[in-house]
């Protein structure tokens, strides 16, 4: 068994045993060339998992992860976050009436005021989010229902949107922007007021720009060109079915925020991955003198223009206020996960070390006993 | 081959089961977690080449070792390396990886935000994070699985990871979007996602969580229940370390004096196991000796041209088993001679395999060519003439005693023919004082080997 094949490997041009010696001259040689590549003699590195490599690796991982986890946890704990649900499910909730009396044909929008108080002052830039629950922006038919070339300002797509947008493609005129994502644009308006200790209300300035991704705002979403007057540009199209105003009236005062490049619209069009999500609504800039906190401790009022119905699918709406650090918002899970994994690794290293010393078969000789 | 298969199942399960878990969170609408182009390219570009290189170039033991230890072939024959249990383990590992790869980004990104306040929980960031984590985890896994790193393996593994990032950044670039806006939805995603520290922290954590259990299991298996191939590899490693000084002496004829154990010493494509043992093999045929008679001639021919390492080792084994240590010219007992004898023949053969320039050196130290005309002239009758004619062109000597040894072990027919050959060749060999007796099979290669090993 070994002789013929060993023969075949070693002897190029020599045929194994019986056939070789007589008519060797006339046989064609089908053997592969005797190169390092074809004979598998390439130089190589052959690592082996020994105790000397694996156990220090475990300890190193443990020793690195635990401080990282502690750092992340401490950073996350220093971030302040406040969340309030304003759906109006309970009868006692301020927005209950608005949620019950919703109708699509309402010309008069319903407003409600929610009182809350902040226990701690919020320093530096404060970010206000709106959050939705049980809203499946990651459903496949929903995600497909958009026309990116129309949103990029392509004139042809403006007048004949993509078939993916069905059934929100046209209603006697082509819809701009088409699709289910655009149609379900979040249109609640949130305003924040601070109540002084002496009872007077101060409106807190909310910055609605700078909330979208740069590439979205400047590359992906473009208004159709041709005229500065967007009403003219969007002539021949109609607004989405469930919108109250057409797209060129989203922000008539600011031409950089009107039409398709409206930042609220862009933020909404960036679909969320999970059924419970939050989207950036506005930024509360920090005070220029850096002495007073952006949101001091005290009482606040949230004025909601309740336009967005979520009760029909048992969804929830909430408003979130949060400060930001280098690692983003409040995220205790990451710190805890790192600490856990680091300690598990370290303990595993200790366990393996003890097993290795007690039971491991050490074979330091160059011989094999069997 | 078993590792190749196991890895294939593993990487595909890790890739696909993520969609199963995502189904619970997307209303079971079959929304994909990854970008559609990633799905297309994953199996073709990002993960195919490293495992192909591993399948082609992998050697768990060098060829000489696999000849020395036929027991290495046992796991292949017993179908131990890829059976239902092994398959189930591969699948479980794939599912575990998919759980980690989905739920870790889910938990971290659902509340994560960028440094500028925008939330990280959007679909495209989630897709890029999960895809990157997947590619890195399966690449680390193939790096763990590859036990034999040639330059091609390095190139394929690092190249695959590099090509993933290159292609992803290219597809998420503005250039492609401006040409096909409806095809490349992900414009700006990779550039925006991969600069977030949170995303990289997620990826590193996912890699560690997926790989640490694998490392722990493999280390425990190696430590507590090493298989023969593991032991052989380990002893090979130890031998290389001890042989490095000795190897330099042999390095004179070699290019660069490289320690011979490390580079170029591995010849052949011997594998110590098969994925599937299809049939019972050729055991019956071999042990009956039917195929041995004629091939013994080739063996003698072969042995005359090249070193006798393989034959030596077999013969020594046989002698250590069956014959008392015979002998004569001051050789040591078979067991130590096995050790010392096996190392030098190994070096001989490796030098031969590494380059043919060694051959004249080797052959020059064998018995002088003067023997050969005598071989042709006066052989015993039962030596086939083909042997003599084959001997003449080989133009150098042989270690006829090395031819003898396997014959003595295995079967009578082999022994007979070899004995005849040996008689023929041995009769007039006295000059080098290698052997003690003409007809008794003694282990002369030991002194002979020591002649040319120092």
Coordinates of C-alpha atoms in Angstrom, one line a residue, chain A residues 135-147 162-169 178-184 269 271, chain B residues 22 26-32 123 185:
Chain A
X135 CA -44.5 50.4 14.6
X136 CA -42.9 48.0 12.1
X137 CA -40.9 50.3 9.9
X138 CA -38.8 47.2 9.1
X139 CA -41.6 45.3 7.4
X140 CA -40.5 44.2 3.9
X141 CA -43.3 45.7 1.9
X142 CA -43.0 48.9 3.8
X143 CA -39.2 49.1 3.3
X144 CA -39.6 48.5 -0.5
X145 CA -42.2 51.2 -0.9
X146 CA -40.2 54.2 -1.9
X147 CA -38.6 55.6 -5.0
X162 CA -41.7 53.5 -9.4
X163 CA -44.1 50.6 -9.3
X164 CA -42.8 49.7 -5.8
X165 CA -44.8 52.6 -4.4
X166 CA -48.1 50.9 -5.0
X167 CA -50.7 51.6 -3.7
X168 CA -49.4 55.0 -2.9
X169 CA -48.2 55.7 -6.4
X178 CA -44.6 58.2 -3.3
X179 CA -44.7 55.2 -1.2
X180 CA -45.9 54.0 2.1
X181 CA -42.9 55.3 4.1
X182 CA -43.5 58.8 2.9
X183 CA -47.2 58.5 3.4
X184 CA -46.8 57.6 7.1
X269 CA -37.4 58.1 5.5
X271 CA -36.3 53.5 8.2
Chain B
X22 CA -35.0 39.0 12.8
X26 CA -40.0 42.5 11.6
X27 CA -43.4 40.9 11.6
X28 CA -42.1 37.8 9.8
X29 CA -42.1 39.7 6.6
X30 CA -38.9 38.2 5.3
X31 CA -37.1 41.4 5.4
X32 CA -33.4 40.8 5.1
X123 CA -32.0 49.7 9.3
X185 CA -29.9 52.5 -1.4

